[in-house]
mmCIF file with all atom_site columns, C-alpha atoms in Angstrom:
data_model
loop_
_atom_site.group_PDB
_atom_site.id
_atom_site.type_symbol
_atom_site.label_atom_id
_atom_site.label_alt_id
_atom_site.label_comp_id
_atom_site.label_asym_id
_atom_site.label_entity_id
_atom_site.label_seq_id
_atom_site.pdbx_PDB_ins_code
_atom_site.Cartn_x
_atom_site.Cartn_y
_atom_site.Cartn_z
_atom_site.occupancy
_atom_site.B_iso_or_equiv
_atom_site.pdbx_formal_charge
_atom_site.auth_seq_id
_atom_site.auth_comp_id
_atom_site.auth_asym_id
_atom_site.auth_atom_id
_atom_site.pdbx_PDB_model_num
ATOM 1   C CA . MET A 1 1   ? 7.458   20.794  6.190   1.00 49.00 ? 8   MET A CA 1
ATOM 2   C CA . ALA A 1 2   ? 10.860  19.262  6.695   1.00 58.00 ? 9   ALA A CA 1
ATOM 3   C CA . LYS A 1 3   ? 13.522  18.962  4.113   1.00 71.00 ? 10  LYS A CA 1
ATOM 4   C CA . GLN A 1 4   ? 13.110  15.823  1.957   1.00 80.00 ? 11  GLN A CA 1
ATOM 5   C CA . ARG A 1 5   ? 15.885  13.294  2.569   1.00 91.00 ? 12  ARG A CA 1
ATOM 6   C CA . LEU A 1 6   ? 15.999  12.437  -1.265  1.00 94.00 ? 13  LEU A CA 1
ATOM 7   C CA . THR A 1 7   ? 16.253  15.003  -3.874  1.00 94.00 ? 14  THR A CA 1
ATOM 8   C CA . GLU A 1 8   ? 13.597  14.837  -6.430  1.00 94.00 ? 15  GLU A CA 1
ATOM 9   C CA . LEU A 1 9   ? 14.817  13.615  -9.759  1.00 95.00 ? 16  LEU A CA 1
ATOM 10  C CA . LEU A 1 10  ? 13.211  15.432  -12.682 1.00 95.00 ? 17  LEU A CA 1
ATOM 11  C CA . PRO A 1 11  ? 12.450  13.945  -15.908 1.00 94.00 ? 18  PRO A CA 1
ATOM 12  C CA . ALA A 1 12  ? 15.050  15.872  -17.832 1.00 95.00 ? 19  ALA A CA 1
ATOM 13  C CA . ALA A 1 13  ? 17.976  14.478  -15.606 1.00 95.00 ? 20  ALA A CA 1
ATOM 14  C CA . LEU A 1 14  ? 17.130  10.891  -15.902 1.00 96.00 ? 21  LEU A CA 1
ATOM 15  C CA . ASP A 1 15  ? 19.407  8.406   -17.703 1.00 97.00 ? 22  ASP A CA 1
ATOM 16  C CA . ALA A 1 16  ? 17.732  5.915   -20.165 1.00 97.00 ? 23  ALA A CA 1
ATOM 17  C CA . ALA A 1 17  ? 17.271  3.151   -17.512 1.00 97.00 ? 24  ALA A CA 1
ATOM 18  C CA . GLN A 1 18  ? 15.844  5.668   -15.094 1.00 96.00 ? 25  GLN A CA 1
ATOM 19  C CA . ARG A 1 19  ? 13.662  7.108   -17.882 1.00 97.00 ? 26  ARG A CA 1
ATOM 20  C CA . GLU A 1 20  ? 12.267  3.714   -18.843 1.00 96.00 ? 27  GLU A CA 1
ATOM 21  C CA . LEU A 1 21  ? 11.324  2.978   -15.174 1.00 96.00 ? 28  LEU A CA 1
ATOM 22  C CA . TYR A 1 22  ? 9.756   6.455   -14.862 1.00 95.00 ? 29  TYR A CA 1
ATOM 23  C CA . ASP A 1 23  ? 7.356   5.813   -17.878 1.00 94.00 ? 30  ASP A CA 1
ATOM 24  C CA . LYS A 1 24  ? 6.342   2.460   -16.467 1.00 91.00 ? 31  LYS A CA 1
ATOM 25  C CA . ILE A 1 25  ? 5.660   3.977   -13.033 1.00 92.00 ? 32  ILE A CA 1
ATOM 26  C CA . VAL A 1 26  ? 3.642   6.797   -14.506 1.00 90.00 ? 33  VAL A CA 1
ATOM 27  C CA . ALA A 1 27  ? 1.595   4.249   -16.829 1.00 87.00 ? 34  ALA A CA 1
ATOM 28  C CA . GLY A 1 28  ? 0.707   2.357   -13.646 1.00 80.00 ? 35  GLY A CA 1
ATOM 29  C CA . ALA A 1 29  ? -1.055  5.267   -11.998 1.00 80.00 ? 36  ALA A CA 1
ATOM 30  C CA . LYS A 1 30  ? -4.707  4.124   -12.198 1.00 79.00 ? 37  LYS A CA 1
ATOM 31  C CA . ASP A 1 31  ? -7.270  2.667   -9.923  1.00 74.00 ? 38  ASP A CA 1
ATOM 32  C CA . ALA A 1 32  ? -8.849  -0.798  -9.845  1.00 71.00 ? 39  ALA A CA 1
ATOM 33  C CA . SER A 1 33  ? -11.318 0.358   -12.662 1.00 71.00 ? 40  SER A CA 1
ATOM 34  C CA . GLY A 1 34  ? -8.390  1.700   -14.929 1.00 75.00 ? 41  GLY A CA 1
ATOM 35  C CA . LYS A 1 35  ? -9.172  5.223   -14.198 1.00 79.00 ? 42  LYS A CA 1
ATOM 36  C CA . PRO A 1 36  ? -6.001  7.433   -14.068 1.00 74.00 ? 43  PRO A CA 1
ATOM 37  C CA . VAL A 1 37  ? -5.133  8.696   -10.441 1.00 76.00 ? 44  VAL A CA 1
ATOM 38  C CA . LYS A 1 38  ? -2.841  11.479  -9.507  1.00 80.00 ? 45  LYS A CA 1
ATOM 39  C CA . THR A 1 39  ? -0.907  9.961   -6.573  1.00 83.00 ? 46  THR A CA 1
ATOM 40  C CA . ARG A 1 40  ? 2.538   9.395   -8.480  1.00 87.00 ? 47  ARG A CA 1
ATOM 41  C CA . VAL A 1 41  ? 3.702   12.434  -10.334 1.00 90.00 ? 48  VAL A CA 1
ATOM 42  C CA . ASN A 1 42  ? 4.430   15.908  -8.853  1.00 90.00 ? 49  ASN A CA 1
ATOM 43  C CA . GLU A 1 43  ? 2.373   18.007  -11.392 1.00 87.00 ? 50  GLU A CA 1
ATOM 44  C CA . ALA A 1 44  ? 4.374   21.045  -10.566 1.00 88.00 ? 51  ALA A CA 1
ATOM 45  C CA . THR A 1 45  ? 7.711   19.422  -11.530 1.00 91.00 ? 52  THR A CA 1
ATOM 46  C CA . GLY A 1 46  ? 7.127   16.094  -13.238 1.00 92.00 ? 53  GLY A CA 1
ATOM 47  C CA . GLY A 1 47  ? 9.007   14.410  -10.589 1.00 93.00 ? 54  GLY A CA 1
ATOM 48  C CA . LEU A 1 48  ? 7.907   11.441  -8.929  1.00 93.00 ? 55  LEU A CA 1
ATOM 49  C CA . LEU A 1 49  ? 6.009   11.120  -5.550  1.00 92.00 ? 56  LEU A CA 1
ATOM 50  C CA . GLY A 1 50  ? 5.998   8.470   -2.920  1.00 91.00 ? 57  GLY A CA 1
ATOM 51  C CA . PRO A 1 51  ? 8.318   5.508   -2.960  1.00 95.00 ? 58  PRO A CA 1
ATOM 52  C CA . PHE A 1 52  ? 8.700   6.023   -6.666  1.00 94.00 ? 59  PHE A CA 1
ATOM 53  C CA . ASN A 1 53  ? 11.334  8.654   -6.618  1.00 96.00 ? 60  ASN A CA 1
ATOM 54  C CA . ALA A 1 54  ? 13.592  6.456   -4.453  1.00 96.00 ? 61  ALA A CA 1
ATOM 55  C CA . LEU A 1 55  ? 12.981  3.447   -7.034  1.00 97.00 ? 62  LEU A CA 1
ATOM 56  C CA . LEU A 1 56  ? 14.638  5.628   -9.388  1.00 97.00 ? 63  LEU A CA 1
ATOM 57  C CA . ARG A 1 57  ? 18.096  5.331   -7.714  1.00 97.00 ? 64  ARG A CA 1
ATOM 58  C CA . SER A 1 58  ? 18.321  1.776   -8.808  1.00 97.00 ? 65  SER A CA 1
ATOM 59  C CA . PRO A 1 59  ? 16.480  1.132   -11.815 1.00 97.00 ? 66  PRO A CA 1
ATOM 60  C CA . GLN A 1 60  ? 16.779  -2.791  -12.148 1.00 97.00 ? 67  GLN A CA 1
ATOM 61  C CA . LEU A 1 61  ? 15.654  -3.247  -8.429  1.00 98.00 ? 68  LEU A CA 1
ATOM 62  C CA . GLY A 1 62  ? 13.285  -0.394  -8.749  1.00 97.00 ? 69  GLY A CA 1
ATOM 63  C CA . SER A 1 63  ? 11.825  -1.856  -11.938 1.00 97.00 ? 70  SER A CA 1
ATOM 64  C CA . ASP A 1 64  ? 11.083  -5.271  -10.191 1.00 97.00 ? 71  ASP A CA 1
ATOM 65  C CA . ILE A 1 65  ? 9.520   -3.802  -7.271  1.00 97.00 ? 72  ILE A CA 1
ATOM 66  C CA . ALA A 1 66  ? 7.342   -1.297  -9.308  1.00 94.00 ? 73  ALA A CA 1
ATOM 67  C CA . ARG A 1 67  ? 6.329   -4.706  -11.237 1.00 94.00 ? 74  ARG A CA 1
ATOM 68  C CA . LEU A 1 68  ? 5.469   -6.549  -8.165  1.00 95.00 ? 75  LEU A CA 1
ATOM 69  C CA . ALA A 1 69  ? 3.328   -3.684  -6.911  1.00 92.00 ? 76  ALA A CA 1
ATOM 70  C CA . ASP A 1 70  ? 1.350   -3.654  -10.452 1.00 90.00 ? 77  ASP A CA 1
ATOM 71  C CA . CYS A 1 71  ? 0.988   -7.524  -10.254 1.00 93.00 ? 78  CYS A CA 1
ATOM 72  C CA . LEU A 1 72  ? -0.514  -7.120  -6.727  1.00 92.00 ? 79  LEU A CA 1
ATOM 73  C CA . ARG A 1 73  ? -3.056  -4.531  -8.349  1.00 86.00 ? 80  ARG A CA 1
ATOM 74  C CA . PHE A 1 74  ? -3.508  -5.608  -11.944 1.00 86.00 ? 81  PHE A CA 1
ATOM 75  C CA . GLY A 1 75  ? -2.139  -9.155  -12.076 1.00 87.00 ? 82  GLY A CA 1
ATOM 76  C CA . GLY A 1 76  ? -4.376  -12.269 -12.675 1.00 91.00 ? 83  GLY A CA 1
ATOM 77  C CA . LEU A 1 77  ? -4.713  -12.831 -8.955  1.00 96.00 ? 84  LEU A CA 1
ATOM 78  C CA . GLU A 1 78  ? -7.661  -14.804 -7.287  1.00 97.00 ? 85  GLU A CA 1
ATOM 79  C CA . SER A 1 79  ? -8.150  -12.126 -4.500  1.00 97.00 ? 86  SER A CA 1
ATOM 80  C CA . SER A 1 80  ? -10.238 -9.335  -5.392  1.00 96.00 ? 87  SER A CA 1
ATOM 81  C CA . GLN A 1 81  ? -8.635  -5.863  -5.282  1.00 96.00 ? 88  GLN A CA 1
ATOM 82  C CA . ARG A 1 82  ? -10.930 -4.821  -2.288  1.00 97.00 ? 89  ARG A CA 1
ATOM 83  C CA . LEU A 1 83  ? -9.515  -7.627  -0.283  1.00 97.00 ? 90  LEU A CA 1
ATOM 84  C CA . LEU A 1 84  ? -6.187  -6.853  -1.158  1.00 97.00 ? 91  LEU A CA 1
ATOM 85  C CA . GLU A 1 85  ? -6.755  -2.876  -0.407  1.00 97.00 ? 92  GLU A CA 1
ATOM 86  C CA . LEU A 1 86  ? -7.964  -3.835  2.895   1.00 97.00 ? 93  LEU A CA 1
ATOM 87  C CA . CYS A 1 87  ? -4.874  -5.703  3.619   1.00 98.00 ? 94  CYS A CA 1
ATOM 88  C CA . ILE A 1 88  ? -2.759  -2.820  2.136   1.00 98.00 ? 95  ILE A CA 1
ATOM 89  C CA . LEU A 1 89  ? -4.230  -0.155  4.337   1.00 98.00 ? 96  LEU A CA 1
ATOM 90  C CA . ARG A 1 90  ? -3.734  -2.239  7.356   1.00 98.00 ? 97  ARG A CA 1
ATOM 91  C CA . THR A 1 91  ? -0.257  -3.025  6.667   1.00 98.00 ? 98  THR A CA 1
ATOM 92  C CA . VAL A 1 92  ? 0.787   0.544   5.847   1.00 98.00 ? 99  VAL A CA 1
ATOM 93  C CA . ARG A 1 93  ? -1.198  2.128   8.956   1.00 98.00 ? 100 ARG A CA 1
ATOM 94  C CA . HIS A 1 94  ? 0.865   -0.314  11.036  1.00 97.00 ? 101 HIS A CA 1
ATOM 95  C CA . CYS A 1 95  ? 4.234   1.253   9.471   1.00 97.00 ? 102 CYS A CA 1
ATOM 96  C CA . GLY A 1 96  ? 2.967   4.871   9.961   1.00 96.00 ? 103 GLY A CA 1
ATOM 97  C CA . ALA A 1 97  ? 3.592   5.360   6.242   1.00 97.00 ? 104 ALA A CA 1
ATOM 98  C CA . GLN A 1 98  ? 1.571   8.444   5.425   1.00 96.00 ? 105 GLN A CA 1
ATOM 99  C CA . TYR A 1 99  ? 2.050   8.838   1.765   1.00 95.00 ? 106 TYR A CA 1
ATOM 100 C CA . ALA A 1 100 ? 1.068   4.901   1.225   1.00 96.00 ? 107 ALA A CA 1
ATOM 101 C CA . PHE A 1 101 ? -1.903  5.500   3.294   1.00 97.00 ? 108 PHE A CA 1
ATOM 102 C CA . TRP A 1 102 ? -2.987  8.573   1.567   1.00 96.00 ? 109 TRP A CA 1
ATOM 103 C CA . SER A 1 103 ? -2.721  7.126   -2.121  1.00 94.00 ? 110 SER A CA 1
ATOM 104 C CA . HIS A 1 104 ? -4.457  3.974   -0.976  1.00 95.00 ? 111 HIS A CA 1
ATOM 105 C CA . ILE A 1 105 ? -7.509  5.732   0.609   1.00 95.00 ? 112 ILE A CA 1
ATOM 106 C CA . LYS A 1 106 ? -8.363  6.639   -2.972  1.00 90.00 ? 113 LYS A CA 1
ATOM 107 C CA . LEU A 1 107 ? -7.532  3.120   -4.297  1.00 93.00 ? 114 LEU A CA 1
ATOM 108 C CA . ALA A 1 108 ? -9.276  1.301   -1.657  1.00 96.00 ? 115 ALA A CA 1
ATOM 109 C CA . LYS A 1 109 ? -12.658 3.286   -2.108  1.00 95.00 ? 116 LYS A CA 1
ATOM 110 C CA . ALA A 1 110 ? -12.397 2.915   -6.018  1.00 92.00 ? 117 ALA A CA 1
ATOM 111 C CA . ALA A 1 111 ? -12.135 -0.949  -5.226  1.00 94.00 ? 118 ALA A CA 1
ATOM 112 C CA . GLY A 1 112 ? -15.300 -0.782  -3.076  1.00 96.00 ? 119 GLY A CA 1
ATOM 113 C CA . VAL A 1 113 ? -13.943 -0.605  0.449   1.00 97.00 ? 120 VAL A CA 1
ATOM 114 C CA . PRO A 1 114 ? -16.503 1.177   2.564   1.00 97.00 ? 121 PRO A CA 1
ATOM 115 C CA . ALA A 1 115 ? -15.526 4.617   3.820   1.00 97.00 ? 122 ALA A CA 1
ATOM 116 C CA . ALA A 1 116 ? -16.174 3.746   7.157   1.00 97.00 ? 123 ALA A CA 1
ATOM 117 C CA . VAL A 1 117 ? -13.969 0.806   7.047   1.00 97.00 ? 124 VAL A CA 1
ATOM 118 C CA . VAL A 1 118 ? -11.007 3.004   5.633   1.00 97.00 ? 125 VAL A CA 1
ATOM 119 C CA . GLU A 1 119 ? -11.622 5.482   8.609   1.00 97.00 ? 126 GLU A CA 1
ATOM 120 C CA . THR A 1 120 ? -11.741 2.878   11.271  1.00 97.00 ? 127 THR A CA 1
ATOM 121 C CA . ILE A 1 121 ? -8.246  1.457   10.023  1.00 97.00 ? 128 ILE A CA 1
ATOM 122 C CA . ARG A 1 122 ? -7.156  5.189   9.777   1.00 97.00 ? 129 ARG A CA 1
ATOM 123 C CA . ARG A 1 123 ? -8.035  5.648   13.369  1.00 96.00 ? 130 ARG A CA 1
ATOM 124 C CA . GLY A 1 124 ? -6.274  2.649   14.237  1.00 95.00 ? 131 GLY A CA 1
ATOM 125 C CA . ALA A 1 125 ? -9.384  1.112   15.861  1.00 95.00 ? 132 ALA A CA 1
ATOM 126 C CA . ASP A 1 126 ? -10.637 -2.443  15.779  1.00 94.00 ? 133 ASP A CA 1
ATOM 127 C CA . VAL A 1 127 ? -12.292 -3.237  12.339  1.00 95.00 ? 134 VAL A CA 1
ATOM 128 C CA . LYS A 1 128 ? -13.949 -6.285  13.404  1.00 93.00 ? 135 LYS A CA 1
ATOM 129 C CA . GLN A 1 129 ? -15.427 -4.610  16.314  1.00 94.00 ? 136 GLN A CA 1
ATOM 130 C CA . GLU A 1 130 ? -16.295 -1.173  14.747  1.00 93.00 ? 137 GLU A CA 1
ATOM 131 C CA . ALA A 1 131 ? -17.090 -1.869  11.181  1.00 92.00 ? 138 ALA A CA 1
ATOM 132 C CA . GLY A 1 132 ? -17.057 -5.927  10.967  1.00 91.00 ? 139 GLY A CA 1
ATOM 133 C CA . THR A 1 133 ? -20.640 -5.832  9.624   1.00 95.00 ? 140 THR A CA 1
ATOM 134 C CA . LEU A 1 134 ? -19.543 -3.869  6.517   1.00 96.00 ? 141 LEU A CA 1
ATOM 135 C CA . LEU A 1 135 ? -16.989 -6.675  5.369   1.00 97.00 ? 142 LEU A CA 1
ATOM 136 C CA . GLN A 1 136 ? -17.472 -10.285 4.107   1.00 97.00 ? 143 GLN A CA 1
ATOM 137 C CA . PRO A 1 137 ? -16.191 -13.336 6.302   1.00 97.00 ? 144 PRO A CA 1
ATOM 138 C CA . GLU A 1 138 ? -13.303 -13.732 3.768   1.00 97.00 ? 145 GLU A CA 1
ATOM 139 C CA . GLU A 1 139 ? -12.314 -10.051 4.253   1.00 98.00 ? 146 GLU A CA 1
ATOM 140 C CA . LEU A 1 140 ? -12.301 -10.439 8.323   1.00 97.00 ? 147 LEU A CA 1
ATOM 141 C CA . THR A 1 141 ? -10.203 -13.861 7.892   1.00 98.00 ? 148 THR A CA 1
ATOM 142 C CA . ALA A 1 142 ? -7.640  -11.892 5.642   1.00 98.00 ? 149 ALA A CA 1
ATOM 143 C CA . LEU A 1 143 ? -7.427  -8.960  8.160   1.00 98.00 ? 150 LEU A CA 1
ATOM 144 C CA . ALA A 1 144 ? -7.081  -11.598 11.174  1.00 97.00 ? 151 ALA A CA 1
ATOM 145 C CA . LEU A 1 145 ? -4.028  -13.047 9.120   1.00 98.00 ? 152 LEU A CA 1
ATOM 146 C CA . CYS A 1 146 ? -2.560  -9.475  8.415   1.00 98.00 ? 153 CYS A CA 1
ATOM 147 C CA . GLU A 1 147 ? -2.931  -8.765  12.348  1.00 97.00 ? 154 GLU A CA 1
ATOM 148 C CA . GLU A 1 148 ? -0.732  -11.664 13.183  1.00 98.00 ? 155 GLU A CA 1
ATOM 149 C CA . LEU A 1 149 ? 1.835   -11.181 10.401  1.00 98.00 ? 156 LEU A CA 1
ATOM 150 C CA . LEU A 1 150 ? 2.347   -7.491  11.588  1.00 98.00 ? 157 LEU A CA 1
ATOM 151 C CA . GLN A 1 151 ? 3.222   -8.684  15.199  1.00 96.00 ? 158 GLN A CA 1
ATOM 152 C CA . PRO A 1 152 ? 6.595   -9.226  16.534  1.00 96.00 ? 159 PRO A CA 1
ATOM 153 C CA . GLY A 1 153 ? 7.889   -12.709 15.322  1.00 97.00 ? 160 GLY A CA 1
ATOM 154 C CA . MET A 1 154 ? 5.061   -12.931 12.649  1.00 97.00 ? 161 MET A CA 1
ATOM 155 C CA . GLU A 1 155 ? 3.677   -16.063 14.255  1.00 97.00 ? 162 GLU A CA 1
ATOM 156 C CA . VAL A 1 156 ? 0.479   -17.225 12.664  1.00 98.00 ? 163 VAL A CA 1
ATOM 157 C CA . SER A 1 157 ? -1.600  -19.191 15.023  1.00 98.00 ? 164 SER A CA 1
ATOM 158 C CA . GLU A 1 158 ? -3.268  -22.604 13.781  1.00 98.00 ? 165 GLU A CA 1
ATOM 159 C CA . GLY A 1 159 ? -6.576  -21.328 14.201  1.00 98.00 ? 166 GLY A CA 1
ATOM 160 C CA . THR A 1 160 ? -5.829  -18.317 11.999  1.00 98.00 ? 167 THR A CA 1
ATOM 161 C CA . TYR A 1 161 ? -4.368  -20.468 9.339   1.00 98.00 ? 168 TYR A CA 1
ATOM 162 C CA . SER A 1 162 ? -7.112  -23.012 9.317   1.00 98.00 ? 169 SER A CA 1
ATOM 163 C CA . ALA A 1 163 ? -9.669  -20.138 8.998   1.00 98.00 ? 170 ALA A CA 1
ATOM 164 C CA . ALA A 1 164 ? -7.657  -18.680 6.032   1.00 98.00 ? 171 ALA A CA 1
ATOM 165 C CA . LEU A 1 165 ? -7.370  -21.952 4.264   1.00 98.00 ? 172 LEU A CA 1
ATOM 166 C CA . GLN A 1 166 ? -11.151 -22.654 4.864   1.00 98.00 ? 173 GLN A CA 1
ATOM 167 C CA . LEU A 1 167 ? -12.455 -19.149 3.572   1.00 98.00 ? 174 LEU A CA 1
ATOM 168 C CA . LEU A 1 168 ? -9.704  -18.140 1.390   1.00 98.00 ? 175 LEU A CA 1
ATOM 169 C CA . GLY A 1 169 ? -7.815  -21.385 0.401   1.00 98.00 ? 176 GLY A CA 1
ATOM 170 C CA . GLU A 1 170 ? -4.231  -21.747 -0.376  1.00 98.00 ? 177 GLU A CA 1
ATOM 171 C CA . ARG A 1 171 ? -3.793  -19.334 -3.274  1.00 98.00 ? 178 ARG A CA 1
ATOM 172 C CA . ARG A 1 172 ? -5.743  -16.292 -1.733  1.00 98.00 ? 179 ARG A CA 1
ATOM 173 C CA . THR A 1 173 ? -3.790  -17.168 1.462   1.00 98.00 ? 180 THR A CA 1
ATOM 174 C CA . PHE A 1 174 ? -0.424  -16.982 -0.303  1.00 98.00 ? 181 PHE A CA 1
ATOM 175 C CA . GLU A 1 175 ? -1.467  -13.749 -1.941  1.00 98.00 ? 182 GLU A CA 1
ATOM 176 C CA . VAL A 1 176 ? -2.459  -12.000 1.164   1.00 98.00 ? 183 VAL A CA 1
ATOM 177 C CA . VAL A 1 177 ? 0.778   -13.004 2.918   1.00 98.00 ? 184 VAL A CA 1
ATOM 178 C CA . ALA A 1 178 ? 2.673   -11.731 -0.297  1.00 98.00 ? 185 ALA A CA 1
ATOM 179 C CA . CYS A 1 179 ? 0.675   -8.589  -0.165  1.00 98.00 ? 186 CYS A CA 1
ATOM 180 C CA . VAL A 1 180 ? 1.580   -7.823  3.409   1.00 98.00 ? 187 VAL A CA 1
ATOM 181 C CA . GLY A 1 181 ? 5.399   -8.633  2.796   1.00 98.00 ? 188 GLY A CA 1
ATOM 182 C CA . PHE A 1 182 ? 5.501   -6.382  -0.216  1.00 98.00 ? 189 PHE A CA 1
ATOM 183 C CA . TYR A 1 183 ? 3.871   -3.255  1.685   1.00 98.00 ? 190 TYR A CA 1
ATOM 184 C CA . LEU A 1 184 ? 6.107   -3.982  4.765   1.00 98.00 ? 191 LEU A CA 1
ATOM 185 C CA . LEU A 1 185 ? 8.930   -3.457  2.265   1.00 98.00 ? 192 LEU A CA 1
ATOM 186 C CA . LEU A 1 186 ? 7.270   -0.476  0.714   1.00 97.00 ? 193 LEU A CA 1
ATOM 187 C CA . GLY A 1 187 ? 6.786   0.815   4.360   1.00 97.00 ? 194 GLY A CA 1
ATOM 188 C CA . SER A 1 188 ? 10.489  0.508   5.059   1.00 97.00 ? 195 SER A CA 1
ATOM 189 C CA . ILE A 1 189 ? 11.364  2.811   2.037   1.00 97.00 ? 196 ILE A CA 1
ATOM 190 C CA . LEU A 1 190 ? 8.979   5.353   2.922   1.00 97.00 ? 197 LEU A CA 1
ATOM 191 C CA . LYS A 1 191 ? 9.990   5.246   6.440   1.00 96.00 ? 198 LYS A CA 1
ATOM 192 C CA . THR A 1 192 ? 13.772  5.509   5.870   1.00 97.00 ? 199 THR A CA 1
ATOM 193 C CA . PHE A 1 193 ? 13.590  8.104   3.406   1.00 96.00 ? 200 PHE A CA 1
ATOM 194 C CA . ASP A 1 194 ? 10.857  9.976   5.527   1.00 95.00 ? 201 ASP A CA 1
ATOM 195 C CA . VAL A 1 195 ? 8.403   10.167  2.615   1.00 94.00 ? 202 VAL A CA 1
ATOM 196 C CA . GLN A 1 196 ? 5.422   12.311  3.443   1.00 91.00 ? 203 GLN A CA 1
ATOM 197 C CA . THR A 1 197 ? 2.279   13.251  1.907   1.00 93.00 ? 204 THR A CA 1
ATOM 198 C CA . PRO A 1 198 ? 2.441   15.592  -1.144  1.00 91.00 ? 205 PRO A CA 1
ATOM 199 C CA . PRO A 1 199 ? 2.590   19.250  -0.481  1.00 87.00 ? 206 PRO A CA 1
ATOM 200 C CA . GLY A 1 200 ? -1.043  20.713  0.490   1.00 89.00 ? 207 GLY A CA 1
ATOM 201 C CA . GLU A 1 201 ? -2.272  17.174  1.493   1.00 93.00 ? 208 GLU A CA 1
ATOM 202 C CA . GLU A 1 202 ? -3.116  16.408  5.066   1.00 94.00 ? 209 GLU A CA 1
ATOM 203 C CA . PRO A 1 203 ? -1.191  13.441  6.590   1.00 95.00 ? 210 PRO A CA 1
ATOM 204 C CA . PRO A 1 204 ? -4.028  10.740  7.018   1.00 96.00 ? 211 PRO A CA 1
ATOM 205 C CA . ILE A 1 205 ? -2.422  8.796   10.086  1.00 95.00 ? 212 ILE A CA 1
ATOM 206 C CA . PRO A 1 206 ? -2.649  10.436  13.210  1.00 91.00 ? 213 PRO A CA 1
ATOM 207 C CA . VAL A 1 207 ? 0.846   11.531  14.342  1.00 78.00 ? 214 VAL A CA 1
ATOM 208 C CA . ALA A 1 208 ? 0.511   10.625  17.987  1.00 62.00 ? 215 ALA A CA 1
ATOM 209 C CA . ARG A 1 209 ? -0.779  7.165   16.873  1.00 49.00 ? 216 ARG A CA 1
ATOM 210 C CA . ALA A 1 210 ? 1.635   6.629   13.805  1.00 48.00 ? 217 ALA A CA 1
ATOM 211 C CA . LYS A 1 211 ? 1.875   2.986   14.757  1.00 50.00 ? 218 LYS A CA 1
ATOM 212 C CA . LEU A 1 212 ? -0.304  0.312   15.958  1.00 53.00 ? 219 LEU A CA 1
#
């Protein structure tokens, strides 16, 4: 494994602001049902995994990013976690963000995303064509919106926008767009600092097709 670009900040070395953020990040490590998940902490060292080690570098900004992540997963949103996890998987697959896809496989399945759909996204295949019968019309509409947002220029066609308004409404359309934008931000952090899956975990995205 290549050397990490960022040194892992250990709990004993954190200042007060970093420690406060560390505790918030650890407390948020749970799935849609509230069950704790082991995706944020290196159990051998106590350091943070994924983008969370990077967030500690700037505690105020990192805290706001972590708060938005928790809002998208546990806030009072109209969109279901299943719908949002579909959007998250598609977005981080586009970024080639190995850690994010690895961690959200567990979270998506816990939220009810069928394993066959997760696998289709992981392979970079067409979800509607290969697994569309496993999804609800509004979920396919959300994915269609994601697809257009992930293209150069982020041009959303009138047809896609109209379908989103009809099946999702303005509120859930906004939530999907915000979700995609947030995970593009997270993807940029993961890619810049070359954050991979934890030791011993196989990268889920095929290396030869890390972007789609």
